[in-house]
Coordinates of C-alpha atoms and ligand atoms in Angstrom, one line a residue:
T1 CA -125.1 75.0 -46.4
T2 CA -124.8 76.0 -42.8
Q3 CA -122.6 72.7 -42.7
I4 CA -120.4 74.9 -44.6
K5 CA -121.2 78.2 -43.0
Q6 CA -120.2 76.6 -40.0
Q7 CA -116.5 74.9 -41.0
L8 CA -116.0 79.4 -42.5
D9 CA -117.3 80.4 -39.5
R10 CA -114.3 78.0 -37.7
L11 CA -111.8 78.4 -40.6
K12 CA -112.5 82.8 -39.7
E13 CA -111.9 82.6 -36.6
T14 CA -109.2 80.2 -36.3
L15 CA -106.6 82.5 -39.0
R16 CA -107.8 86.0 -36.7
Q17 CA -106.3 84.5 -33.3
Y18 CA -103.6 82.9 -34.9
E19 CA -103.0 87.1 -36.3
Y20 CA -104.0 88.5 -33.3
H21 CA -101.0 86.8 -31.5
Y22 CA -98.9 86.9 -34.2
H23 CA -99.5 90.6 -35.5
V24 CA -100.4 92.3 -31.9
L25 CA -99.0 89.9 -28.8
D26 CA -95.8 89.2 -31.2
N27 CA -96.2 85.4 -29.8
P28 CA -97.2 82.9 -32.6
L29 CA -99.0 79.6 -31.9
V30 CA -98.3 78.3 -34.8
P31 CA -95.3 77.8 -37.4
D32 CA -95.6 80.4 -41.1
A33 CA -96.9 76.6 -42.4
E34 CA -99.7 75.9 -41.0
Y35 CA -101.2 79.4 -41.1
D36 CA -100.8 79.5 -44.1
R37 CA -102.4 76.1 -44.6
L38 CA -104.9 77.1 -43.6
M39 CA -105.5 80.1 -45.5
N40 CA -105.3 77.8 -48.4
E41 CA -108.2 76.1 -46.8
L42 CA -110.7 79.1 -46.8
K43 CA -109.3 80.2 -49.5
N44 CA -110.6 77.3 -52.0
L45 CA -113.9 76.8 -49.8
E46 CA -114.9 80.2 -50.0
W47 CA -113.9 79.9 -54.0
Q48 CA -116.2 76.9 -54.0
H49 CA -118.7 79.2 -52.1
P50 CA -118.1 82.5 -52.8
D51 CA -122.1 84.1 -52.1
L52 CA -120.6 82.8 -48.1
I53 CA -117.8 85.2 -48.6
T54 CA -117.7 87.7 -45.8
T55 CA -116.1 91.5 -46.3
D56 CA -114.3 90.3 -42.0
S57 CA -112.8 87.3 -44.3
P58 CA -108.7 87.1 -43.5
T59 CA -109.0 86.1 -47.5
Q60 CA -110.8 89.5 -48.4
R61 CA -107.5 92.0 -47.2
V62 CA -106.7 92.8 -51.5
G63 CA -109.3 94.8 -52.7
A64 CA -110.3 94.0 -56.6
K65 CA -109.1 96.8 -58.9
P66 CA -107.8 100.2 -58.4
L67 CA -109.7 103.4 -57.6
D68 CA -110.0 106.5 -60.0
G69 CA -109.4 108.4 -57.1
F70 CA -109.3 109.2 -53.3
A71 CA -113.0 110.1 -51.9
Q72 CA -113.0 112.6 -49.0
I73 CA -113.7 112.0 -45.1
T74 CA -114.6 114.6 -42.5
H75 CA -113.2 113.8 -39.0
E76 CA -116.3 113.7 -37.0
I77 CA -113.3 114.4 -34.0
P78 CA -111.1 116.5 -36.0
M79 CA -107.2 115.4 -35.4
L80 CA -104.9 117.6 -33.7
S81 CA -101.3 117.8 -34.1
L82 CA -99.5 118.4 -30.9
D83 CA -97.0 120.4 -30.0
N84 CA -93.5 120.2 -29.7
A85 CA -90.7 120.5 -26.8
F86 CA -86.9 120.8 -28.0
S87 CA -86.1 121.0 -24.6
D88 CA -86.1 120.0 -20.7
D89 CA -86.9 123.6 -20.2
D90 CA -89.5 123.0 -22.7
L91 CA -91.6 120.3 -21.1
D92 CA -91.3 122.6 -18.0
G93 CA -92.6 124.8 -19.9
F94 CA -95.5 122.3 -20.8
L95 CA -95.9 121.3 -17.0
R96 CA -96.4 125.0 -15.3
R97 CA -99.1 125.2 -17.5
I98 CA -100.8 122.2 -17.0
E99 CA -100.7 123.5 -13.0
D100 CA -101.7 126.5 -13.9
R101 CA -104.6 124.9 -15.4
I102 CA -105.9 122.3 -12.4
P103 CA -105.3 122.3 -9.4
V104 CA -102.3 119.2 -9.3
K105 CA -98.3 119.3 -8.7
S106 CA -97.6 118.0 -11.6
Q107 CA -94.6 115.5 -9.3
Q108 CA -98.3 113.9 -8.2
L109 CA -99.4 113.7 -12.1
E110 CA -99.5 110.5 -14.4
F111 CA -98.4 110.9 -17.9
C112 CA -98.9 108.0 -20.8
C113 CA -95.6 107.8 -22.5
E114 CA -94.8 106.9 -26.2
P115 CA -92.1 106.8 -28.4
K116 CA -93.4 109.5 -31.2
L117 CA -93.9 107.2 -34.4
D118 CA -92.2 108.6 -37.6
G119 CA -94.9 107.3 -40.3
L120 CA -98.2 108.7 -41.2
A121 CA -101.6 109.1 -38.7
V122 CA -105.3 107.2 -40.2
S123 CA -108.2 107.3 -38.6
I124 CA -110.0 103.9 -38.5
L125 CA -113.7 103.3 -38.1
Y126 CA -115.1 100.0 -36.7
V127 CA -119.4 99.6 -36.9
D128 CA -120.1 96.6 -34.9
G129 CA -116.3 96.1 -34.3
I130 CA -116.0 95.5 -38.6
L131 CA -113.4 97.5 -39.8
I132 CA -116.0 99.7 -42.5
Q133 CA -113.9 102.7 -43.3
A134 CA -110.2 104.0 -43.0
A135 CA -109.1 107.7 -43.1
T136 CA -105.3 109.6 -43.6
R137 CA -105.1 112.5 -40.8
G138 CA -105.0 115.1 -43.9
D139 CA -105.8 118.6 -42.7
G140 CA -106.9 117.4 -39.5
N141 CA -110.3 118.4 -40.1
T142 CA -111.1 115.9 -43.8
G143 CA -108.4 114.0 -44.8
E144 CA -108.8 110.8 -47.8
D145 CA -110.5 107.4 -47.6
I146 CA -108.1 105.1 -48.5
T147 CA -110.0 101.8 -45.9
A148 CA -108.6 99.8 -49.2
N149 CA -105.4 100.1 -48.5
I150 CA -105.6 100.3 -44.7
R151 CA -107.4 96.6 -45.3
T152 CA -104.6 95.1 -46.5
I153 CA -101.9 96.5 -43.7
R154 CA -101.4 92.4 -41.7
N155 CA -101.5 93.8 -38.6
V156 CA -105.0 95.7 -39.2
P157 CA -107.6 93.4 -37.4
L158 CA -110.9 93.4 -40.2
K159 CA -113.1 92.2 -37.2
L160 CA -112.0 93.5 -33.9
N161 CA -111.4 90.8 -31.2
T162 CA -114.3 90.8 -29.0
P163 CA -117.9 89.0 -28.9
N164 CA -119.5 92.1 -27.5
P165 CA -118.5 95.0 -29.9
P166 CA -118.5 98.7 -29.7
A167 CA -121.7 99.8 -32.1
R168 CA -118.8 102.0 -33.2
L169 CA -114.8 102.2 -32.2
E170 CA -113.3 105.4 -33.9
V171 CA -109.1 104.5 -33.7
R172 CA -106.6 106.6 -34.4
G173 CA -103.0 105.3 -35.0
E174 CA -99.6 105.8 -36.6
V175 CA -99.1 103.7 -39.4
F176 CA -95.2 103.1 -40.5
M177 CA -92.9 101.0 -42.7
P178 CA -89.6 99.6 -40.4
Q179 CA -86.5 100.4 -41.5
Q180 CA -85.6 96.8 -42.5
G181 CA -88.9 96.2 -44.6
F182 CA -88.5 99.9 -46.2
E183 CA -84.3 99.1 -47.0
Q184 CA -85.4 95.9 -49.0
L185 CA -88.3 97.5 -50.5
N186 CA -85.2 100.5 -52.5
E187 CA -83.1 97.2 -53.4
R188 CA -86.4 96.0 -55.1
A189 CA -86.7 99.1 -56.4
L190 CA -83.1 99.9 -57.7
A191 CA -82.9 96.5 -59.3
K192 CA -86.2 97.0 -61.0
G193 CA -85.1 100.4 -61.8
E194 CA -88.2 102.0 -60.8
K195 CA -87.8 105.1 -57.9
T196 CA -86.4 104.5 -54.7
F197 CA -87.7 106.2 -51.9
A198 CA -86.4 108.8 -49.1
N199 CA -86.6 107.2 -46.0
P200 CA -89.4 104.7 -44.4
R201 CA -91.9 108.2 -43.5
N202 CA -91.5 108.4 -47.8
A203 CA -91.9 105.4 -48.4
A204 CA -94.9 104.6 -45.7
A205 CA -96.8 108.1 -47.7
G206 CA -96.3 106.5 -50.8
S207 CA -97.0 103.3 -50.2
L208 CA -100.6 104.4 -48.4
R209 CA -101.0 107.0 -51.3
Q210 CA -101.3 104.5 -54.3
L211 CA -104.9 103.5 -56.3
D212 CA -104.0 100.1 -56.5
P213 CA -104.3 98.1 -52.5
K214 CA -102.0 95.3 -54.8
I215 CA -99.3 97.3 -54.7
T216 CA -99.6 98.5 -50.7
S217 CA -100.3 94.8 -49.8
Q218 CA -97.0 94.1 -51.2
R219 CA -95.7 97.2 -48.8
P220 CA -94.1 95.6 -45.2
L221 CA -96.9 99.0 -43.4
V222 CA -97.8 98.6 -39.8
L223 CA -100.0 100.4 -37.6
N224 CA -99.4 101.1 -34.2
A225 CA -103.1 102.7 -32.7
Y226 CA -101.9 105.7 -30.1
S227 CA -105.8 107.2 -29.2
I228 CA -109.5 106.6 -28.8
G229 CA -111.6 109.5 -31.5
V230 CA -115.6 108.4 -31.9
Y231 CA -116.9 106.0 -29.0
E232 CA -120.4 104.8 -29.1
S233 CA -121.5 101.3 -26.7
D234 CA -123.5 100.6 -23.4
D235 CA -119.5 99.5 -21.6
Q236 CA -118.0 102.5 -20.5
L237 CA -114.4 103.3 -21.3
P238 CA -111.2 102.8 -19.0
T239 CA -110.6 106.1 -18.1
G240 CA -106.2 106.4 -17.4
H241 CA -105.1 106.7 -21.4
F242 CA -103.0 104.1 -20.9
E243 CA -105.5 101.4 -19.8
R244 CA -107.2 102.0 -22.9
L245 CA -105.2 101.4 -25.4
Q246 CA -104.5 98.6 -23.4
W247 CA -108.2 97.7 -23.8
L248 CA -107.4 98.6 -27.6
K249 CA -105.0 95.1 -27.2
S250 CA -107.3 93.0 -26.0
L251 CA -109.6 93.9 -29.1
G252 CA -106.7 92.7 -31.5
I253 CA -105.6 96.0 -32.2
P254 CA -102.0 96.6 -32.3
V255 CA -100.2 99.1 -29.8
N256 CA -97.0 99.9 -29.3
S257 CA -94.8 98.1 -26.9
E258 CA -93.1 100.9 -25.5
I259 CA -96.4 102.1 -23.9
K260 CA -95.1 103.1 -20.5
L261 CA -97.0 105.0 -17.6
A262 CA -94.9 107.5 -15.8
Q263 CA -95.1 109.8 -12.7
G264 CA -93.9 113.3 -11.7
R265 CA -90.6 115.2 -14.5
E266 CA -87.7 113.1 -13.3
Q267 CA -90.4 109.4 -14.1
L268 CA -90.9 111.8 -17.9
L269 CA -86.9 112.3 -18.3
A270 CA -85.9 109.3 -17.6
F271 CA -89.0 107.6 -20.4
Y272 CA -87.3 110.6 -22.9
Q273 CA -83.8 108.9 -22.0
H274 CA -84.6 105.9 -22.5
I275 CA -86.5 105.3 -26.0
Q276 CA -83.2 108.8 -27.0
Q277 CA -80.8 105.2 -25.9
K278 CA -82.9 102.8 -27.6
R279 CA -83.8 104.9 -30.7
S280 CA -80.7 102.8 -32.9
S281 CA -82.3 99.7 -32.8
L282 CA -85.9 100.0 -32.0
G283 CA -86.1 98.7 -36.3
Y284 CA -88.3 101.9 -36.7
D285 CA -88.4 105.3 -37.2
I286 CA -88.8 108.0 -34.4
D287 CA -88.3 111.6 -34.0
G288 CA -89.2 111.5 -30.3
T289 CA -90.9 110.7 -27.1
V290 CA -95.1 111.3 -27.0
L291 CA -96.2 112.0 -22.9
K292 CA -100.0 112.6 -22.3
V293 CA -102.0 113.3 -19.3
N294 CA -103.2 109.6 -18.3
D295 CA -106.2 111.1 -16.9
I296 CA -109.1 111.7 -18.7
A297 CA -111.0 113.6 -16.9
L298 CA -108.5 116.1 -16.8
Q299 CA -107.3 115.8 -19.8
E300 CA -110.3 117.6 -20.8
Q301 CA -110.4 119.9 -18.0
L302 CA -107.2 120.6 -19.9
G303 CA -108.5 121.0 -23.1
F304 CA -106.7 122.2 -26.7
I305 CA -104.5 124.9 -27.2
S306 CA -106.2 127.0 -31.0
K307 CA -105.6 123.7 -32.6
A308 CA -103.1 121.5 -30.4
P309 CA -104.4 120.4 -27.2
R310 CA -102.4 120.8 -23.6
W311 CA -103.2 118.2 -22.2
A312 CA -99.6 116.3 -24.6
I313 CA -96.3 117.9 -25.6
A314 CA -94.4 115.7 -28.2
Y315 CA -91.1 115.9 -26.8
K316 CA -88.5 115.7 -30.0
F317 CA -85.1 114.3 -30.4
P318 CA -82.6 117.2 -31.6
A319 CA -82.6 116.9 -35.0
Q320 CA -80.1 113.8 -36.1
E321 CA -77.0 114.4 -39.2
E322 CA -78.8 112.7 -42.3
M323 CA -76.4 110.1 -43.8
T324 CA -74.9 111.2 -46.7
I325 CA -75.0 108.1 -48.9
Ligands
JCF1 C1 -103.5 113.2 -29.4 C2 -102.2 113.0 -30.2 C3 -102.2 113.5 -32.0 C4 -100.7 112.9 -32.3 C5 -100.1 112.1 -31.9 C6 -98.8 111.4 -33.0 C7 -98.1 110.5 -32.0 C8 -97.2 109.3 -33.0 N1 -96.8 109.6 -34.4 O1 -96.7 108.9 -32.5 C9 -98.1 109.3 -31.1 C10 -99.6 110.1 -30.4 O2 -100.6 109.4 -28.8 C11 -100.4 111.7 -31.0 N2 -101.3 111.6 -29.8

């Protein structure tokens, strides 16, 4: 069966590369028909040799049966929320509080800037490069085990795209539902006389809280990573947050394409205005931007205020007039 094993490994690795290029690099290598053909070839071969099926196979995204409930998971490192800014003055207060604590003028400081995705924060643990466990943020200290549901999200890799993975890597990110998928889901629900969701965030939350992964698997969910939690490896991580996110992307973890480095107050405001102008054309809901001191050593010096980091701020947009349908 070594012959069969080699054939299975080749098929799995090829499908993983196709998924990486399609979902993470946004640059498909082959037409969907070719991807589907290979996936069916792998499914048939695994059906003939069920004993050779591995948990990281691209065919193993949808769990067998529905759960009775969700187990609780305690986060080794608390998942904290962000302090908010609602005006340029609030942003200036954030910058001043940083300058009060570290001997660096904010004009010289580099920030990692990103759109603030309006979804649910999750934690995904990879051990030796294999997806082992996933949890909701919950109250920041304990969340729900949603591993079976996270596995169904097509842009979440079941195996990291590297020959020497870290012993343990916890990826933190936001799971959201793009607007188009949300509208199609509600149309289908209406047609079937089922309940509709008020907004994409509720739809994403409802989809992740499904006890039956087969239902979650049919929901158009997307993950975008935004930070690293637990990390155990012989290799050091990059010393900047932006560089860490690019490293995650090289491992096959999807990262939002709008994330940029900015230096000083003017460039922060320019990023905020740039994203605000793009907001209606992004294709997914955001409620502002997240601006983080990029240098990890400085983040550690700045630490956290009670529950939110002193080194990051969510600069939110004014509430949009809700469309009354
Ligand atoms: C530390 C932290 C906490 C919550 C976050 C939430 C988002 C988000 N909703 O996009 C992005 C981030 O970079 C975050 N960063």
